[in-house]
């Protein structure tokens, strides 16, 4: 024997989490065994509660414990400006700046022919339906600046061109506070191409 | 709002784990929300089962789901050789080499006057009782080679001297496969002082 069975099982289960290798899983398992029972219960309940209470908003497909979510149902937000993102965590990142006042649409992925992800596998159809049923002024494409993210943004922009809706893309350039000297070539080229009059 | 409440709570609970900062906790939380419900259940059950089924062996104080533990109750192990370690994970490390055939005694700490840990706070009394009640040939001190570990080993050795039991200390020296050039001075000095005839 190396580890007793319940401990070996706990280590094995912790290893399914991202970024948790065998050593970290073992350290976490020993820590959990050391914790007070009520603290372990609190952790377990937080996991189960989050899993049971959180679903998707039927409008924007962001994670939510209400339907529609608090952003879609807010009277203070501009419902005619939709920011399209890849994942729920992108919504959290944008909300963190407290600047954006429109609503969101979460695609839950990007187009990726190599990984077998086509337009029907992400929430594009739902976006089009939403645009048909509501008066929309602007769609902001905020997918990541990866090849797949760019392609997805272009694909959706092309779909919406005939509809006559303004589609914009978030700016790419030098990060604020970043040194020009340390910027990679692609970011630098993008920053130069996107220069604006001051 | 930045995170919906059940998600914020899950992130907060994951942060109590060692080495899990806010970013990792957030990544883990999103991953858990993405997991299938049965996989989450398996994780939760592994945590609860480990916590409920694992206690301490009343003889050696190692973590165990039986009492006495499988090592203490094994007919194949030498019950008269006790290896004294600081923590249950040290037993796991020693068992991994499949070489040691004696039994263990887990102190659950080391003497540390600065941290207010005295002889009564770790399982020293239990070790003495065990030695009184059973015929013991040898005690191997395998505490870590920190100041506290060394002091604890010396303290126990001094207690056992009058009893006339052989007390040994695991060897410290150059790690196998290690380069002499890169060894630290203290290890090198120890390796030289502990040299043996070949």
CSV table of C-alpha atoms in Angstrom, one decimal:
chain,number,residue,atom,x,y,z
A,1,UNK,CA,0.0,0.0,0.0
A,2,UNK,CA,1.1,3.5,-0.6
A,3,UNK,CA,-2.0,5.5,0.3
A,4,UNK,CA,-5.1,4.1,2.0
A,5,UNK,CA,-8.0,3.8,-0.3
A,6,UNK,CA,-10.2,6.8,0.6
A,7,UNK,CA,-7.0,9.0,0.4
A,8,UNK,CA,-5.9,7.6,-2.9
A,9,UNK,CA,-9.4,8.2,-4.3
A,10,UNK,CA,-9.5,11.8,-3.1
A,11,UNK,CA,-6.1,12.5,-4.7
A,12,UNK,CA,-7.3,10.9,-7.9
A,13,UNK,CA,-10.5,13.0,-7.9
A,14,UNK,CA,-8.6,16.3,-7.2
A,15,UNK,CA,-6.3,15.5,-10.2
A,16,UNK,CA,-9.2,16.0,-12.6
A,17,UNK,CA,-9.1,19.7,-11.8
A,18,UNK,CA,-7.1,21.9,-14.2
A,19,UNK,CA,-3.5,22.7,-13.2
A,20,UNK,CA,-3.6,20.2,-10.4
A,21,UNK,CA,-0.8,17.6,-10.8
A,22,UNK,CA,-0.1,14.6,-8.6
A,23,UNK,CA,2.0,16.5,-6.1
A,24,UNK,CA,-0.5,19.4,-5.7
A,25,UNK,CA,-3.4,16.9,-5.4
A,26,UNK,CA,-1.6,15.1,-2.6
A,27,UNK,CA,-0.9,18.3,-0.8
A,28,UNK,CA,-4.5,19.4,-1.1
A,29,UNK,CA,-5.8,16.0,0.0
A,30,UNK,CA,-3.6,16.0,3.2
A,31,UNK,CA,-4.8,19.6,3.8
A,32,UNK,CA,-8.5,18.6,3.5
A,33,UNK,CA,-7.9,15.7,6.0
A,34,UNK,CA,-6.4,18.3,8.4
A,35,UNK,CA,-9.3,20.7,8.0
A,36,UNK,CA,-12.2,20.9,10.5
A,37,UNK,CA,-15.3,19.0,9.4
A,38,UNK,CA,-17.4,22.2,9.3
A,39,UNK,CA,-14.9,23.9,6.9
A,40,UNK,CA,-14.9,20.8,4.7
A,41,UNK,CA,-18.7,20.8,4.7
A,42,UNK,CA,-18.7,24.5,3.7
A,43,UNK,CA,-16.4,23.7,0.8
A,44,UNK,CA,-18.5,20.8,-0.3
A,45,UNK,CA,-21.8,22.8,0.0
A,46,UNK,CA,-20.3,25.6,-2.0
A,47,UNK,CA,-19.5,23.2,-4.8
A,48,UNK,CA,-22.9,21.5,-4.8
A,49,UNK,CA,-24.8,24.8,-4.4
A,50,UNK,CA,-22.9,26.5,-7.3
A,51,UNK,CA,-23.5,23.5,-9.5
A,52,UNK,CA,-27.2,23.3,-8.6
A,53,UNK,CA,-28.1,26.9,-8.6
A,54,UNK,CA,-26.1,28.2,-11.6
A,55,UNK,CA,-27.5,27.7,-15.1
A,56,UNK,CA,-27.5,29.8,-18.2
A,57,UNK,CA,-29.5,32.9,-19.0
A,58,UNK,CA,-31.8,32.1,-21.9
A,59,UNK,CA,-31.1,35.4,-23.4
A,60,UNK,CA,-27.4,36.0,-23.3
A,61,UNK,CA,-26.2,32.5,-22.2
A,62,UNK,CA,-24.0,33.9,-19.5
A,63,UNK,CA,-23.8,31.9,-16.2
A,64,UNK,CA,-26.7,33.0,-13.9
A,65,UNK,CA,-28.7,31.9,-10.9
A,66,UNK,CA,-31.7,33.7,-12.3
A,67,UNK,CA,-33.4,33.7,-15.7
A,68,UNK,CA,-33.1,36.2,-17.4
A,69,UNK,CA,-29.8,37.1,-15.7
A,70,UNK,CA,-29.4,40.3,-13.7
A,71,UNK,CA,-27.7,42.1,-16.6
A,72,UNK,CA,-30.4,41.2,-19.2
A,73,UNK,CA,-33.2,42.1,-16.8
A,74,UNK,CA,-31.6,45.4,-15.6
A,75,UNK,CA,-33.5,48.6,-16.5
A,76,UNK,CA,-30.2,50.5,-16.2
A,77,UNK,CA,-28.4,48.8,-19.1
A,78,UNK,CA,-28.7,49.6,-22.8
A,79,UNK,CA,-30.4,46.5,-24.3
A,80,UNK,CA,-29.7,47.6,-27.9
A,81,UNK,CA,-25.9,47.3,-27.5
A,82,UNK,CA,-24.6,43.7,-27.4
A,83,UNK,CA,-21.1,42.7,-26.6
A,84,UNK,CA,-20.3,39.2,-28.0
A,85,UNK,CA,-17.7,37.2,-26.0
A,86,UNK,CA,-16.4,33.6,-26.0
A,87,UNK,CA,-16.9,32.6,-22.4
A,88,UNK,CA,-18.7,33.6,-19.2
A,89,UNK,CA,-15.3,34.5,-17.6
A,90,UNK,CA,-14.9,37.2,-20.4
A,91,UNK,CA,-18.2,38.8,-19.1
A,92,UNK,CA,-16.7,38.8,-15.6
A,93,UNK,CA,-13.5,40.5,-16.9
A,94,UNK,CA,-15.5,43.2,-18.8
A,95,UNK,CA,-17.8,43.8,-15.8
A,96,UNK,CA,-14.8,44.3,-13.6
A,97,UNK,CA,-14.0,47.6,-15.3
A,98,UNK,CA,-17.5,49.1,-14.5
A,99,UNK,CA,-17.5,51.0,-17.8
A,100,UNK,CA,-19.6,49.0,-20.2
A,101,UNK,CA,-23.3,49.6,-20.0
A,102,UNK,CA,-24.7,47.4,-22.7
A,103,UNK,CA,-25.6,43.7,-22.5
A,104,UNK,CA,-23.7,40.6,-23.5
A,105,UNK,CA,-24.0,37.5,-25.7
A,106,UNK,CA,-21.8,34.5,-24.7
A,107,UNK,CA,-21.0,32.2,-27.7
A,108,UNK,CA,-19.6,29.4,-25.5
A,109,UNK,CA,-16.7,28.7,-27.9
A,110,UNK,CA,-15.2,29.9,-31.2
A,111,UNK,CA,-15.4,28.5,-34.7
A,112,UNK,CA,-12.6,26.0,-35.1
A,113,UNK,CA,-12.7,23.7,-38.1
A,114,UNK,CA,-9.7,21.7,-36.8
A,115,UNK,CA,-11.5,21.0,-33.5
A,116,UNK,CA,-14.7,20.3,-35.4
A,117,UNK,CA,-16.5,23.3,-34.0
A,118,UNK,CA,-18.9,24.8,-36.6
A,119,UNK,CA,-21.4,27.7,-36.5
A,120,UNK,CA,-24.1,25.4,-35.1
A,121,UNK,CA,-22.0,24.3,-32.2
A,122,UNK,CA,-21.8,27.8,-30.6
A,123,UNK,CA,-24.6,30.3,-29.9
A,124,UNK,CA,-24.6,32.1,-33.2
A,125,UNK,CA,-28.1,31.1,-34.2
A,126,UNK,CA,-29.3,32.4,-30.9
A,127,UNK,CA,-27.6,35.7,-31.5
A,128,UNK,CA,-29.2,36.1,-34.9
A,129,UNK,CA,-32.6,35.3,-33.4
A,130,UNK,CA,-32.1,37.9,-30.7
A,131,UNK,CA,-31.2,40.5,-33.3
A,132,UNK,CA,-34.3,39.7,-35.3
A,133,UNK,CA,-36.6,40.0,-32.3
A,134,UNK,CA,-35.1,43.1,-30.7
A,135,UNK,CA,-34.1,46.5,-32.0
A,136,UNK,CA,-30.2,46.5,-31.9
A,137,UNK,CA,-28.0,49.5,-32.5
A,138,UNK,CA,-24.6,47.9,-32.2
A,139,UNK,CA,-22.8,44.6,-31.9
A,140,UNK,CA,-19.4,44.7,-30.3
A,141,UNK,CA,-17.2,41.7,-31.2
A,142,UNK,CA,-15.0,41.0,-28.1
A,143,UNK,CA,-13.8,37.5,-29.0
A,144,UNK,CA,-10.1,36.9,-28.2
A,145,UNK,CA,-7.4,37.9,-30.7
A,146,UNK,CA,-6.5,34.4,-31.5
A,147,UNK,CA,-6.9,33.0,-35.1
A,148,UNK,CA,-10.2,31.4,-34.1
A,149,UNK,CA,-11.4,34.4,-32.2
A,150,UNK,CA,-10.7,36.7,-35.2
A,151,UNK,CA,-12.3,34.3,-37.7
A,152,UNK,CA,-15.4,34.0,-35.5
A,153,UNK,CA,-15.6,37.8,-35.3
A,154,UNK,CA,-15.3,38.1,-39.1
A,155,UNK,CA,-17.8,35.3,-39.7
A,156,UNK,CA,-20.5,37.0,-37.5
A,157,UNK,CA,-19.7,40.5,-39.0
A,158,UNK,CA,-20.3,39.1,-42.5
A,159,UNK,CA,-23.6,37.5,-41.4
A,160,UNK,CA,-24.8,40.8,-40.0
A,161,UNK,CA,-23.7,43.0,-42.9
A,162,UNK,CA,-26.9,42.4,-45.0
A,163,UNK,CA,-29.0,43.2,-41.9
A,164,UNK,CA,-27.5,46.6,-41.8
A,165,UNK,CA,-26.4,46.5,-38.1
A,166,UNK,CA,-23.3,48.3,-37.0
A,167,UNK,CA,-20.7,45.7,-36.0
A,168,UNK,CA,-17.5,46.9,-34.2
A,169,UNK,CA,-14.4,45.1,-32.9
A,170,UNK,CA,-12.6,45.9,-29.7
A,171,UNK,CA,-9.3,47.6,-30.2
A,172,UNK,CA,-6.0,45.8,-30.2
A,173,UNK,CA,-2.8,47.6,-29.5
A,174,UNK,CA,-0.2,48.2,-26.9
A,175,UNK,CA,-1.4,47.4,-23.3
A,176,UNK,CA,-1.6,50.5,-21.1
A,177,UNK,CA,1.5,51.0,-19.0
A,178,UNK,CA,3.4,48.5,-21.2
A,179,UNK,CA,6.8,49.3,-22.6
A,180,UNK,CA,7.0,49.7,-26.4
A,181,UNK,CA,10.4,48.0,-26.2
A,182,UNK,CA,9.0,44.7,-24.8
A,183,UNK,CA,5.9,44.5,-27.1
A,184,UNK,CA,5.8,41.6,-29.5
A,185,UNK,CA,5.9,42.4,-33.2
A,186,UNK,CA,2.3,41.5,-34.0
A,187,UNK,CA,0.9,43.7,-31.3
A,188,UNK,CA,3.2,46.5,-32.3
A,189,UNK,CA,2.2,46.2,-36.0
A,190,UNK,CA,-1.5,46.2,-34.9
A,191,UNK,CA,-0.9,49.3,-32.7
A,192,UNK,CA,0.7,51.1,-35.6
A,193,UNK,CA,-2.0,50.2,-38.1
A,194,UNK,CA,-4.8,51.2,-35.8
A,195,UNK,CA,-3.2,54.6,-34.9
A,196,UNK,CA,-5.7,57.4,-34.3
A,197,UNK,CA,-5.5,61.1,-34.7
A,198,UNK,CA,-5.0,63.0,-31.4
B,1,UNK,CA,-22.1,42.7,-9.4
B,2,UNK,CA,-19.0,40.9,-10.5
B,3,UNK,CA,-19.7,37.3,-9.8
B,4,UNK,CA,-23.1,35.9,-9.1
B,5,UNK,CA,-23.4,34.8,-5.4
B,6,UNK,CA,-23.1,31.0,-5.6
B,7,UNK,CA,-20.0,31.5,-7.9
B,8,UNK,CA,-18.4,34.1,-5.6
B,9,UNK,CA,-19.0,31.7,-2.6
B,10,UNK,CA,-17.4,28.8,-4.5
B,11,UNK,CA,-14.3,30.9,-5.3
B,12,UNK,CA,-14.1,32.1,-1.7
B,13,UNK,CA,-14.3,28.5,-0.4
B,14,UNK,CA,-11.7,27.2,-2.9
B,15,UNK,CA,-9.3,29.9,-1.7
B,16,UNK,CA,-9.0,28.3,1.7
B,17,UNK,CA,-7.0,25.5,0.1
B,18,UNK,CA,-3.2,25.9,0.2
B,19,UNK,CA,-1.5,27.4,-2.8
B,20,UNK,CA,-4.8,28.4,-4.4
B,21,UNK,CA,-4.9,32.2,-5.0
B,22,UNK,CA,-7.8,34.2,-6.4
B,23,UNK,CA,-7.0,33.5,-10.0
B,24,UNK,CA,-6.6,29.8,-9.6
B,25,UNK,CA,-9.7,29.7,-7.5
B,26,UNK,CA,-11.7,31.4,-10.2
B,27,UNK,CA,-10.3,29.1,-12.9
B,28,UNK,CA,-11.2,26.0,-10.8
B,29,UNK,CA,-14.7,27.4,-10.0
B,30,UNK,CA,-15.4,27.9,-13.8
B,31,UNK,CA,-14.1,24.4,-14.5
B,32,UNK,CA,-16.3,22.9,-11.8
B,33,UNK,CA,-19.4,24.7,-13.3
B,34,UNK,CA,-18.4,23.2,-16.7
B,35,UNK,CA,-18.0,19.6,-15.4
B,36,UNK,CA,-20.7,17.0,-15.7
B,37,UNK,CA,-22.9,16.7,-12.6
B,38,UNK,CA,-21.8,13.1,-12.0
B,39,UNK,CA,-18.1,14.1,-12.1
B,40,UNK,CA,-18.8,16.8,-9.5
B,41,UNK,CA,-20.6,14.3,-7.4
B,42,UNK,CA,-17.7,11.9,-7.6
B,43,UNK,CA,-15.3,14.7,-6.4
B,44,UNK,CA,-17.7,15.8,-3.6
B,45,UNK,CA,-18.1,12.2,-2.4
B,46,UNK,CA,-14.4,11.6,-2.5
B,47,UNK,CA,-13.9,14.6,-0.2
B,48,UNK,CA,-16.7,13.6,2.2
B,49,UNK,CA,-15.7,9.9,2.2
B,50,UNK,CA,-12.1,10.6,2.9
B,51,UNK,CA,-13.0,13.0,5.7
B,52,UNK,CA,-15.5,10.5,7.3
B,53,UNK,CA,-13.5,7.3,6.8
B,54,UNK,CA,-10.0,8.4,7.7
B,55,UNK,CA,-8.9,8.7,11.3
B,56,UNK,CA,-5.7,8.0,13.2
B,57,UNK,CA,-4.3,4.6,14.1
B,58,UNK,CA,-4.3,4.4,17.9
B,59,UNK,CA,-0.9,2.8,17.9
B,60,UNK,CA,1.2,4.8,15.4
B,61,UNK,CA,-1.0,7.8,14.8
B,62,UNK,CA,-0.7,7.5,11.1
B,63,UNK,CA,-3.8,8.3,8.9
B,64,UNK,CA,-5.8,5.1,8.5
B,65,UNK,CA,-9.3,3.9,7.7
B,66,UNK,CA,-8.8,0.9,10.0
B,67,UNK,CA,-7.7,0.7,13.7
B,68,UNK,CA,-5.0,-0.5,14.1
B,69,UNK,CA,-3.7,0.5,10.7
B,70,UNK,CA,-2.6,-2.0,8.0
B,71,UNK,CA,1.0,-1.5,8.9
B,72,UNK,CA,0.7,-1.9,12.7
B,73,UNK,CA,-1.5,-5.0,12.2
B,74,UNK,CA,0.6,-6.6,9.5
B,75,UNK,CA,2.2,-9.9,10.5
B,76,UNK,CA,5.0,-9.3,7.9
B,77,UNK,CA,6.4,-6.2,9.5
B,78,UNK,CA,8.9,-6.0,12.3
B,79,UNK,CA,6.9,-4.6,15.2
B,80,UNK,CA,10.1,-4.0,17.3
B,81,UNK,CA,11.6,-1.4,15.0
B,82,UNK,CA,9.9,1.9,15.1
B,83,UNK,CA,10.6,4.7,12.6
B,84,UNK,CA,9.6,8.1,14.1
B,85,UNK,CA,8.4,10.8,11.6
B,86,UNK,CA,6.8,14.2,11.8
B,87,UNK,CA,3.8,13.8,9.5
B,88,UNK,CA,1.6,11.1,7.9
B,89,UNK,CA,3.0,12.2,4.5
B,90,UNK,CA,6.5,11.2,5.7
B,91,UNK,CA,5.2,7.6,6.2
B,92,UNK,CA,3.9,7.7,2.6
B,93,UNK,CA,7.3,8.9,1.3
B,94,UNK,CA,9.1,6.1,3.2
B,95,UNK,CA,6.6,3.4,2.1
B,96,UNK,CA,7.1,4.5,-1.5
B,97,UNK,CA,10.6,3.0,-1.5
B,98,UNK,CA,9.4,-0.5,-0.5
B,99,UNK,CA,12.5,-1.1,1.6
B,100,UNK,CA,11.6,-0.5,5.2
B,101,UNK,CA,10.0,-3.4,7.0
B,102,UNK,CA,9.4,-2.0,10.5
B,103,UNK,CA,6.5,0.1,11.9
B,104,UNK,CA,6.1,3.8,12.3
B,105,UNK,CA,5.3,6.5,14.9
B,106,UNK,CA,3.9,9.8,13.7
B,107,UNK,CA,4.6,12.7,16.1
B,108,UNK,CA,2.2,15.1,14.3
B,109,UNK,CA,4.6,18.0,14.7
B,110,UNK,CA,8.1,18.9,16.0
B,111,UNK,CA,9.2,20.7,19.2
B,112,UNK,CA,9.2,24.4,18.5
B,113,UNK,CA,9.5,26.7,21.5
B,114,UNK,CA,9.0,29.7,19.2
B,115,UNK,CA,5.6,28.4,17.9
B,116,UNK,CA,4.7,27.3,21.4
B,117,UNK,CA,4.9,23.5,20.6
B,118,UNK,CA,6.2,21.6,23.6
B,119,UNK,CA,6.7,17.8,24.3
B,120,UNK,CA,3.0,17.5,25.4
B,121,UNK,CA,1.7,18.8,22.1
B,122,UNK,CA,3.1,16.1,20.0
B,123,UNK,CA,2.9,12.3,20.3
B,124,UNK,CA,6.0,11.8,22.5
B,125,UNK,CA,4.1,10.5,25.5
B,126,UNK,CA,2.4,8.0,23.3
B,127,UNK,CA,5.7,6.8,21.9
B,128,UNK,CA,7.2,6.3,25.4
B,129,UNK,CA,4.0,4.3,26.5
B,130,UNK,CA,4.4,2.2,23.4
B,131,UNK,CA,8.0,1.5,24.2
B,132,UNK,CA,7.1,0.5,27.8
B,133,UNK,CA,4.4,-1.9,26.7
B,134,UNK,CA,6.2,-3.6,23.8
B,135,UNK,CA,9.7,-5.1,23.3
B,136,UNK,CA,11.5,-2.6,21.1
B,137,UNK,CA,14.9,-3.2,19.4
B,138,UNK,CA,15.5,0.1,17.6
B,139,UNK,CA,14.0,3.5,17.3
B,140,UNK,CA,14.9,5.3,14.0
B,141,UNK,CA,14.5,9.0,14.2
B,142,UNK,CA,13.4,10.2,10.7
B,143,UNK,CA,12.3,13.8,11.6
B,144,UNK,CA,13.3,16.4,9.0
B,145,UNK,CA,16.8,17.9,9.1
B,146,UNK,CA,15.5,21.3,10.1
B,147,UNK,CA,16.5,22.9,13.4
B,148,UNK,CA,13.3,21.8,15.0
B,149,UNK,CA,13.5,18.3,13.5
B,150,UNK,CA,17.1,17.8,14.8
B,151,UNK,CA,16.1,19.2,18.2
B,152,UNK,CA,13.1,16.8,18.4
B,153,UNK,CA,15.3,13.8,17.4
B,154,UNK,CA,17.9,14.8,20.1
B,155,UNK,CA,15.2,15.3,22.7
B,156,UNK,CA,13.6,11.9,22.1
B,157,UNK,CA,17.1,10.2,22.0
B,158,UNK,CA,18.0,11.7,25.4
B,159,UNK,CA,14.7,10.5,26.9
B,160,UNK,CA,15.3,6.9,25.6
B,161,UNK,CA,19.0,6.7,26.7
B,162,UNK,CA,18.2,5.6,30.3
B,163,UNK,CA,15.9,3.0,28.9
B,164,UNK,CA,18.7,1.4,27.0
B,165,UNK,CA,17.1,1.3,23.6
B,166,UNK,CA,19.1,1.7,20.5
B,167,UNK,CA,18.2,5.0,18.9
B,168,UNK,CA,19.5,5.8,15.4
B,169,UNK,CA,19.2,8.8,13.0
B,170,UNK,CA,18.6,8.5,9.3
B,171,UNK,CA,21.8,9.6,7.3
B,172,UNK,CA,22.2,13.0,5.9
B,173,UNK,CA,24.6,13.6,3.1
B,174,UNK,CA,24.8,14.2,-0.7
B,175,UNK,CA,21.6,13.1,-2.5
B,176,UNK,CA,22.1,10.2,-4.9
B,177,UNK,CA,22.8,11.4,-8.5
B,178,UNK,CA,23.5,14.9,-7.1
B,179,UNK,CA,26.5,16.9,-8.2
B,180,UNK,CA,29.1,17.6,-5.5
B,181,UNK,CA,29.6,21.0,-7.2
B,182,UNK,CA,26.0,22.1,-6.6
B,183,UNK,CA,25.6,20.8,-3.0
B,184,UNK,CA,25.2,23.4,-0.3
B,185,UNK,CA,27.9,23.8,2.3
B,186,UNK,CA,25.9,22.4,5.2
B,187,UNK,CA,25.0,19.2,3.3
B,188,UNK,CA,28.6,18.9,2.1
B,189,UNK,CA,30.0,19.3,5.6
B,190,UNK,CA,27.5,16.7,6.9
B,191,UNK,CA,28.5,14.3,4.0
B,192,UNK,CA,32.2,14.6,4.9
B,193,UNK,CA,31.7,14.2,8.6
B,194,UNK,CA,29.5,11.1,8.1
B,195,UNK,CA,32.0,9.4,5.7
B,196,UNK,CA,32.2,5.7,5.9
B,197,UNK,CA,34.9,3.1,5.1
B,198,UNK,CA,34.3,1.3,1.8
